[in-house]
Coordinates of C-alpha atoms in Angstrom, one line a residue:
Chain A
M1 CA -0.1 0.0 0.0
R2 CA 1.6 3.2 -1.1
E3 CA 0.8 6.5 0.6
V4 CA 1.6 9.9 -0.8
N5 CA 3.3 12.1 1.7
Y6 CA 1.9 15.6 0.6
S7 CA 3.6 17.9 2.9
G8 CA 6.8 15.9 2.6
N9 CA 6.9 16.3 -1.1
L10 CA 6.1 19.9 -0.9
W11 CA 8.7 20.9 1.8
S12 CA 11.5 18.7 0.5
G13 CA 11.0 20.4 -2.8
V14 CA 10.9 23.9 -1.2
L15 CA 14.2 23.3 0.8
F16 CA 16.0 22.0 -2.3
G17 CA 14.7 24.9 -4.4
L18 CA 15.8 27.4 -2.0
G19 CA 19.3 25.9 -1.6
A20 CA 19.8 25.3 -5.3
I21 CA 18.8 28.7 -6.5
A22 CA 21.0 30.5 -3.8
F23 CA 23.9 28.1 -5.0
F24 CA 23.3 29.1 -8.7
D25 CA 23.1 32.7 -7.7
E26 CA 26.4 32.6 -5.9
V27 CA 28.3 30.5 -8.6
V28 CA 26.9 32.3 -11.7
F29 CA 26.4 35.8 -10.7
H30 CA 28.9 36.1 -7.9
Q31 CA 31.8 34.1 -9.1
L32 CA 31.6 33.4 -12.7
L33 CA 30.1 36.7 -14.1
R34 CA 31.2 38.8 -11.1
W35 CA 28.4 41.1 -11.6
H36 CA 27.9 41.5 -8.0
H37 CA 29.1 40.4 -4.5
F38 CA 27.3 40.5 -1.3
Y39 CA 29.5 42.9 0.4
D40 CA 29.2 45.7 -2.4
L41 CA 27.7 48.4 -0.2
A42 CA 28.4 47.2 3.2
T43 CA 26.2 49.8 4.8
T44 CA 24.3 47.6 7.1
D45 CA 25.3 44.9 9.6
I46 CA 21.9 43.5 9.4
G47 CA 22.6 42.7 5.7
L48 CA 25.7 40.8 6.7
I49 CA 24.0 38.8 9.3
S50 CA 20.9 38.1 7.1
D51 CA 23.3 36.9 4.3
G52 CA 25.3 34.6 6.7
L53 CA 22.2 33.0 8.1
F54 CA 20.7 32.6 4.6
H55 CA 23.9 31.2 3.2
A56 CA 24.2 28.6 6.1
F57 CA 20.5 27.8 5.7
S58 CA 20.7 27.4 2.0
W59 CA 23.9 25.3 2.1
F60 CA 22.1 22.8 4.6
A61 CA 18.9 23.0 2.6
T62 CA 20.5 21.9 -0.6
I63 CA 21.7 18.7 1.0
G64 CA 18.9 18.3 3.3
G65 CA 16.4 18.6 0.5
L66 CA 18.0 15.7 -1.5
F67 CA 18.3 13.4 1.5
W68 CA 14.6 14.1 2.1
F69 CA 14.0 13.4 -1.6
A70 CA 15.9 10.0 -1.0
D71 CA 13.7 9.4 2.1
L72 CA 10.4 9.9 0.1
R73 CA 11.7 7.5 -2.7
R74 CA 12.6 4.8 -0.1
K75 CA 9.3 5.1 1.4
K76 CA 7.7 4.9 -2.0
S77 CA 5.8 8.1 -1.3
L78 CA 7.5 10.2 -3.9
Y79 CA 5.1 12.5 -5.7
L80 CA 7.5 14.1 -8.4
K81 CA 5.1 16.5 -9.7
R82 CA 4.4 18.0 -6.3
W83 CA 8.0 17.9 -5.5
W84 CA 8.8 20.0 -8.7
G85 CA 6.0 22.4 -7.5
G86 CA 7.9 22.8 -4.1
V87 CA 11.3 23.3 -6.0
L88 CA 10.0 26.1 -8.2
T89 CA 8.1 27.9 -5.4
G90 CA 11.1 27.8 -3.2
A91 CA 13.5 28.9 -5.8
G92 CA 11.1 31.7 -7.0
A93 CA 10.5 32.9 -3.4
F94 CA 14.2 33.2 -2.7
Q95 CA 14.6 35.0 -6.1
L96 CA 11.8 37.5 -5.3
Y97 CA 13.1 38.0 -1.8
D98 CA 16.7 38.7 -3.0
G99 CA 15.4 40.9 -5.9
L100 CA 13.1 43.0 -3.9
I101 CA 14.4 43.0 -0.3
Q102 CA 18.1 42.6 -0.7
H103 CA 18.5 44.5 -3.9
K104 CA 16.0 47.3 -3.5
V105 CA 15.0 47.7 0.2
M106 CA 18.3 46.9 2.0
R107 CA 20.4 47.9 -0.9
I108 CA 23.1 45.4 -0.2
H109 CA 23.9 45.0 -3.8
Q110 CA 22.5 45.4 -7.2
I111 CA 22.4 42.7 -10.0
R112 CA 24.8 44.6 -12.1
Y113 CA 26.5 48.0 -12.0
V114 CA 25.2 49.4 -15.2
E115 CA 22.9 52.5 -16.0
N116 CA 19.9 50.7 -17.0
V117 CA 19.8 48.3 -14.1
L118 CA 15.9 48.6 -14.2
V119 CA 15.9 46.1 -17.2
Y120 CA 17.9 43.6 -15.1
D121 CA 15.5 44.2 -12.1
I122 CA 12.5 43.5 -14.2
I123 CA 13.9 40.3 -15.7
W124 CA 15.0 39.0 -12.3
N125 CA 11.9 39.6 -10.6
V126 CA 9.7 38.6 -13.5
T127 CA 11.5 35.4 -13.7
A128 CA 11.1 34.9 -10.0
A129 CA 7.2 35.5 -10.3
L130 CA 7.0 33.2 -13.1
M131 CA 8.8 30.5 -11.0
I132 CA 6.5 31.0 -8.1
A133 CA 3.3 31.0 -10.5
A134 CA 4.4 27.7 -12.0
G135 CA 5.3 26.1 -8.6
V136 CA 2.0 27.2 -7.0
Y137 CA 0.1 25.9 -10.1
L138 CA 1.7 22.6 -9.7
L139 CA 1.1 22.5 -5.9
Y140 CA -2.6 23.4 -6.5
K141 CA -2.9 20.6 -9.2
T142 CA -1.4 18.1 -6.8
R143 CA -3.2 19.1 -3.6
S144 CA -4.5 16.1 -1.4
G145 CA -8.1 16.5 -2.3
N146 CA -7.1 16.3 -6.0
R147 CA -5.5 12.9 -5.9
R148 CA -7.4 11.1 -8.4
A149 CA -7.8 13.9 -11.0
S150 CA -4.0 14.3 -11.2
G151 CA -3.0 10.8 -11.2
A152 CA -1.0 10.7 -8.1
V153 CA 2.0 8.4 -7.4
Chain B
M1 CA 64.6 27.7 13.4
H2 CA 65.2 31.4 14.2
H3 CA 63.5 34.0 12.0
T4 CA 64.8 37.5 11.8
H5 CA 61.6 39.4 12.3
T6 CA 61.5 42.9 13.5
E7 CA 57.9 43.7 14.3
M8 CA 56.8 40.4 15.9
A9 CA 58.8 37.8 18.1
G10 CA 59.2 34.4 16.6
L11 CA 57.4 31.4 17.9
P12 CA 59.4 29.9 20.8
V13 CA 60.4 26.3 20.4
W14 CA 58.9 25.3 23.8
S15 CA 55.6 26.5 22.9
Q16 CA 55.7 24.6 19.6
I17 CA 56.7 21.4 21.5
L18 CA 54.0 21.9 24.1
L19 CA 51.3 22.2 21.4
A20 CA 52.7 19.5 19.1
L21 CA 53.5 16.6 21.6
P22 CA 49.9 15.9 22.5
F23 CA 49.2 14.9 18.9
L24 CA 52.2 12.7 18.7
I25 CA 51.1 11.1 21.9
L26 CA 47.5 10.7 20.6
A27 CA 48.7 9.1 17.4
L28 CA 50.7 6.6 19.4
L29 CA 47.8 5.9 21.8
Y30 CA 45.4 5.2 19.0
I31 CA 47.9 2.7 17.5
W32 CA 48.3 1.1 21.0
G33 CA 44.4 0.9 21.2
L34 CA 44.4 -0.7 17.8
M35 CA 46.9 -3.3 18.7
V36 CA 45.3 -4.3 21.9
S37 CA 41.7 -4.4 20.2
S38 CA 42.8 -6.5 17.4
G39 CA 44.6 -8.7 19.9
K40 CA 41.3 -9.5 21.3
G41 CA 40.3 -10.5 17.8
R42 CA 38.1 -7.5 17.0
S43 CA 38.3 -5.9 13.7
W44 CA 38.7 -2.1 13.2
P45 CA 38.1 -0.3 9.8
V46 CA 41.5 0.7 8.3
W47 CA 40.1 4.1 7.2
R48 CA 39.5 5.1 10.8
T49 CA 43.2 4.6 11.6
C50 CA 44.1 6.7 8.5
F51 CA 41.8 9.4 9.5
W52 CA 43.1 9.6 12.9
I53 CA 46.8 9.6 11.9
L54 CA 46.1 12.1 9.0
G55 CA 44.1 14.4 11.6
C56 CA 47.1 14.2 14.1
V57 CA 49.6 15.0 11.3
L58 CA 47.5 18.0 10.1
A59 CA 47.2 19.4 13.7
F60 CA 50.9 18.8 14.2
T61 CA 52.1 20.8 11.1
A62 CA 49.5 23.6 12.1
V63 CA 51.1 24.2 15.5
A64 CA 54.8 23.4 14.9
G65 CA 57.4 23.8 12.1
P66 CA 57.6 26.0 9.1
L67 CA 53.9 26.5 8.5
A68 CA 53.1 27.4 12.2
D69 CA 56.2 29.8 12.1
Q70 CA 54.8 31.4 8.9
A71 CA 51.3 31.5 10.4
H72 CA 52.7 33.7 13.1
H73 CA 53.5 36.5 10.6
D74 CA 51.0 36.0 7.8
F75 CA 47.2 36.2 8.3
Y76 CA 46.5 34.1 5.2
V77 CA 48.8 31.5 6.5
H78 CA 47.3 31.8 10.0
M79 CA 43.9 31.2 8.7
M80 CA 45.2 28.1 6.8
T81 CA 46.5 26.6 10.0
H82 CA 43.4 27.5 11.8
L83 CA 41.3 25.7 9.4
L84 CA 43.5 22.6 9.7
L85 CA 43.7 22.8 13.4
G86 CA 40.1 23.9 14.2
M87 CA 38.0 22.2 11.5
L88 CA 39.9 19.6 9.2
A89 CA 41.9 17.7 11.9
P90 CA 38.9 17.5 14.4
L91 CA 36.7 16.4 11.6
L92 CA 39.0 13.5 10.7
M93 CA 39.8 12.6 14.4
V94 CA 36.0 12.5 15.2
L95 CA 35.3 10.0 12.3
A96 CA 38.1 7.9 13.9
A97 CA 35.8 7.1 16.8
P98 CA 38.6 7.1 19.4
I99 CA 36.3 6.7 22.5
M100 CA 34.9 3.5 20.9
L101 CA 38.4 2.2 20.4
L102 CA 39.6 3.1 23.9
L103 CA 36.7 1.3 25.5
R104 CA 37.4 -1.8 23.3
A105 CA 41.1 -1.7 24.2
L106 CA 40.8 -1.2 28.0
P107 CA 39.9 -4.0 30.5
V108 CA 36.2 -4.4 31.3
T109 CA 36.5 -2.6 34.7
A110 CA 38.6 0.3 33.3
A111 CA 36.2 0.7 30.4
R112 CA 33.3 0.9 32.9
K113 CA 35.0 3.5 34.7
V114 CA 35.7 5.6 31.5
S115 CA 32.1 5.3 30.4
G116 CA 31.1 6.4 33.9
I117 CA 33.2 9.5 33.6
L118 CA 31.7 10.1 30.3
K119 CA 28.3 10.3 31.8
W120 CA 29.4 13.2 34.1
R121 CA 27.2 16.1 33.9
V122 CA 29.9 18.4 32.7
F123 CA 30.4 16.4 29.5
H124 CA 26.7 16.4 29.0
V125 CA 26.5 20.1 29.0
L126 CA 29.8 20.7 27.0
T127 CA 28.8 18.3 24.3
D128 CA 25.3 20.0 23.8
P129 CA 25.4 21.2 20.2
F130 CA 24.5 24.8 21.2
V131 CA 27.1 25.0 24.0
A132 CA 29.8 23.5 21.8
S133 CA 28.9 25.8 19.0
L134 CA 29.1 28.8 21.4
M135 CA 32.5 27.6 22.7
N136 CA 33.8 27.2 19.3
M137 CA 32.3 30.2 17.5
G138 CA 32.3 32.6 20.5
A139 CA 36.1 32.1 21.0
L140 CA 36.8 32.9 17.2
W141 CA 34.7 36.0 17.5
V142 CA 36.6 37.0 20.6
L143 CA 39.9 36.1 19.1
Y144 CA 39.6 38.3 16.0
T145 CA 37.7 41.2 17.2
T146 CA 39.6 42.0 20.5
P147 CA 43.2 42.7 21.3
L148 CA 43.5 38.9 21.9
Y149 CA 44.8 38.3 18.4
S150 CA 47.7 40.8 18.7
G151 CA 48.3 39.7 22.4
M152 CA 48.5 36.1 21.1
H153 CA 51.5 37.1 19.1
E154 CA 53.3 38.7 22.0
S155 CA 52.7 36.1 24.7
P156 CA 53.6 32.5 23.9
A157 CA 51.6 31.3 26.8
L158 CA 48.5 33.0 25.2
H159 CA 49.5 31.4 22.0
V160 CA 49.4 28.0 23.4
L161 CA 46.2 28.7 25.2
V162 CA 44.4 29.9 22.2
H163 CA 45.6 27.1 19.8
A164 CA 44.7 24.5 22.4
H165 CA 41.1 25.9 22.7
V166 CA 40.7 26.2 18.8
F167 CA 41.5 22.4 18.6
I168 CA 39.4 21.2 21.6
A169 CA 36.4 23.5 20.8
G170 CA 36.6 22.4 17.2
Y171 CA 36.8 18.7 18.2
V172 CA 33.9 18.9 20.7
F173 CA 31.8 21.0 18.3
T174 CA 32.4 18.3 15.5
A175 CA 31.6 15.4 17.9
S176 CA 28.5 17.0 19.3
M177 CA 27.1 17.0 15.6
I178 CA 28.3 13.8 14.0
S179 CA 30.3 11.5 16.4
K180 CA 29.5 7.8 16.3
D181 CA 31.3 7.5 19.8
P182 CA 29.2 6.5 22.7
M183 CA 27.5 9.6 24.3
P184 CA 24.7 9.5 26.8
N185 CA 21.5 11.4 25.9
R186 CA 22.4 12.4 22.3
P187 CA 20.2 15.4 21.3
S188 CA 17.6 14.9 18.3
Y189 CA 18.8 15.4 14.8
F190 CA 16.5 18.4 14.3
Y191 CA 18.2 20.0 17.4
R192 CA 21.7 19.4 16.1
S193 CA 20.6 20.6 12.7
V194 CA 19.4 24.1 14.1
A195 CA 22.6 24.5 16.0
L196 CA 24.7 23.5 13.0
V197 CA 23.0 26.0 10.7
L198 CA 23.6 28.9 13.3
A199 CA 27.3 27.9 13.8
L200 CA 27.7 27.8 10.1
A201 CA 26.1 31.2 9.7
S202 CA 28.3 32.6 12.5
H203 CA 31.6 31.3 10.7
G204 CA 30.4 32.8 7.4
I205 CA 29.5 36.3 8.9
L206 CA 32.9 36.2 10.8
S207 CA 34.7 35.6 7.7
K208 CA 33.1 38.4 5.7
Y209 CA 33.4 40.7 8.7
L210 CA 37.2 40.0 8.8
Y211 CA 37.4 40.6 5.1
A212 CA 36.2 44.2 5.6
N213 CA 37.6 44.7 9.1
P214 CA 41.2 43.4 9.5
P215 CA 42.3 42.5 13.1
A216 CA 44.9 45.0 14.5
G217 CA 48.2 44.7 12.8
V218 CA 46.9 42.7 9.8
P219 CA 47.2 44.5 6.4
A220 CA 44.1 44.8 4.4
A221 CA 45.1 42.6 1.5
E222 CA 46.0 39.7 4.0
A223 CA 42.8 40.1 5.9
E224 CA 40.8 40.0 2.4
A225 CA 42.8 36.8 1.5
G226 CA 42.4 35.2 4.9
G227 CA 38.7 36.0 5.0
M228 CA 38.0 34.4 1.7
L229 CA 39.9 31.3 2.7
M230 CA 38.0 31.1 6.0
F231 CA 34.8 31.4 4.0
Y232 CA 35.3 28.8 1.3
G233 CA 37.4 26.5 3.4
G234 CA 34.9 26.6 6.2
D235 CA 32.0 25.9 3.7
I236 CA 33.7 22.9 2.4
V237 CA 34.4 21.3 6.0
D238 CA 31.0 22.4 7.1
G239 CA 29.3 20.9 3.9
V240 CA 30.9 17.6 4.8
I241 CA 29.7 17.8 8.3
V242 CA 26.0 18.7 7.0
F243 CA 26.3 15.8 4.7
L244 CA 27.3 13.3 7.4
L245 CA 24.8 14.6 9.9
L246 CA 22.0 14.3 7.4
R247 CA 23.2 10.8 6.3
Q248 CA 23.0 9.7 9.9
W249 CA 19.5 11.1 10.2
Y250 CA 18.5 9.5 6.9
H251 CA 19.7 6.0 8.2
A252 CA 18.1 6.4 11.5
A253 CA 14.7 7.3 9.8
R254 CA 14.7 4.2 7.7
P255 CA 11.4 2.5 7.6
K256 CA 10.8 0.2 10.8
P257 CA 10.8 -3.3 9.4
Y258 CA 14.4 -3.0 8.1
K259 CA 15.7 -1.5 11.3
S260 CA 18.7 -3.3 12.7
P261 CA 19.4 -3.6 16.4
Q262 CA 21.8 -1.2 17.9
P263 CA 25.5 -2.4 17.7
V264 CA 26.8 -3.1 21.2
T265 CA 30.1 -1.6 22.1
G266 CA 32.4 -2.4 24.8

């Protein structure tokens, strides 16, 4: 008898999504492209502390999300569609938080130091919103009451 | 052996011996335990012995010899030795499960006495993941944000105390997270995870803080290089600790029918 673990699939995906997008951000934008670094403005200690906590959490979450995924598989309660819904929602939520709060409210760093940064901001945050929308749509389609309709498991 | 440095005193030989000798003794003790234990016909994974010896060697090179001497003058090298002494050597040595080996090697009555001592309340408190994190990370914050860092370079006694603390606190911290050694009342995986994330965050914050605010007497370029080394080096070791903690959690959470009985040690 297989049982779908709805919240497990959701949160394992969210954890992995958060960790993976933060890792992607750091590798691609900070280290490869060198468009920005976290310490660009260094105006507020809160920015430094929030970054440290977030980095630690995302590092843990990337590994933790995948172990959780393995656990769901082992227990045969993996619901891949719902898991991906969690991944997209988690990744989009982080990117939107980064794009609005860290870039614009706290002004720790900008995406890139060019004159028309607005274009970058729009692409960044629209991508985030699209990821959230796609994630929430998948989560909605795979909610527990909707099991038969979506062909769970 | 003697360096001609004008601004800072060199590292006295006695302080190097005092710090390095314990690691030599620990390596020999482990080999003794291994021989006694295998004399009793009990097997012990080879990789554990390799980890222990490697850990001792890395800690040794961090506190004595040319690298330790260089670390006394260059913040980047200092940070390298601190990563070895406070993070990598403790990780390798914790994985070598020395207490388990000790309990196997000792006669039954002595082993009982040791496990009785390990149940003392003081060990219970010190190995709490939050207390261990505070001892570990708190000391680093104090070291790098107060005159302690420059004081350590003037007083060899302070140098010995700080380095001994860095290793012991690093070991207890790592053990509190992932040790397989017998430990009474081990906290839950969730509790350990929260402590680990906070300690990891504290390490990352401190390394970025050092990047921007060099300790007294450290040139900005050295502080930047040292801070970056601390950040990325710390991430690699912490990533391994996170992986091992979660793997233990994963095994502990395996479905009930497959649960094997706890191995008996002693």
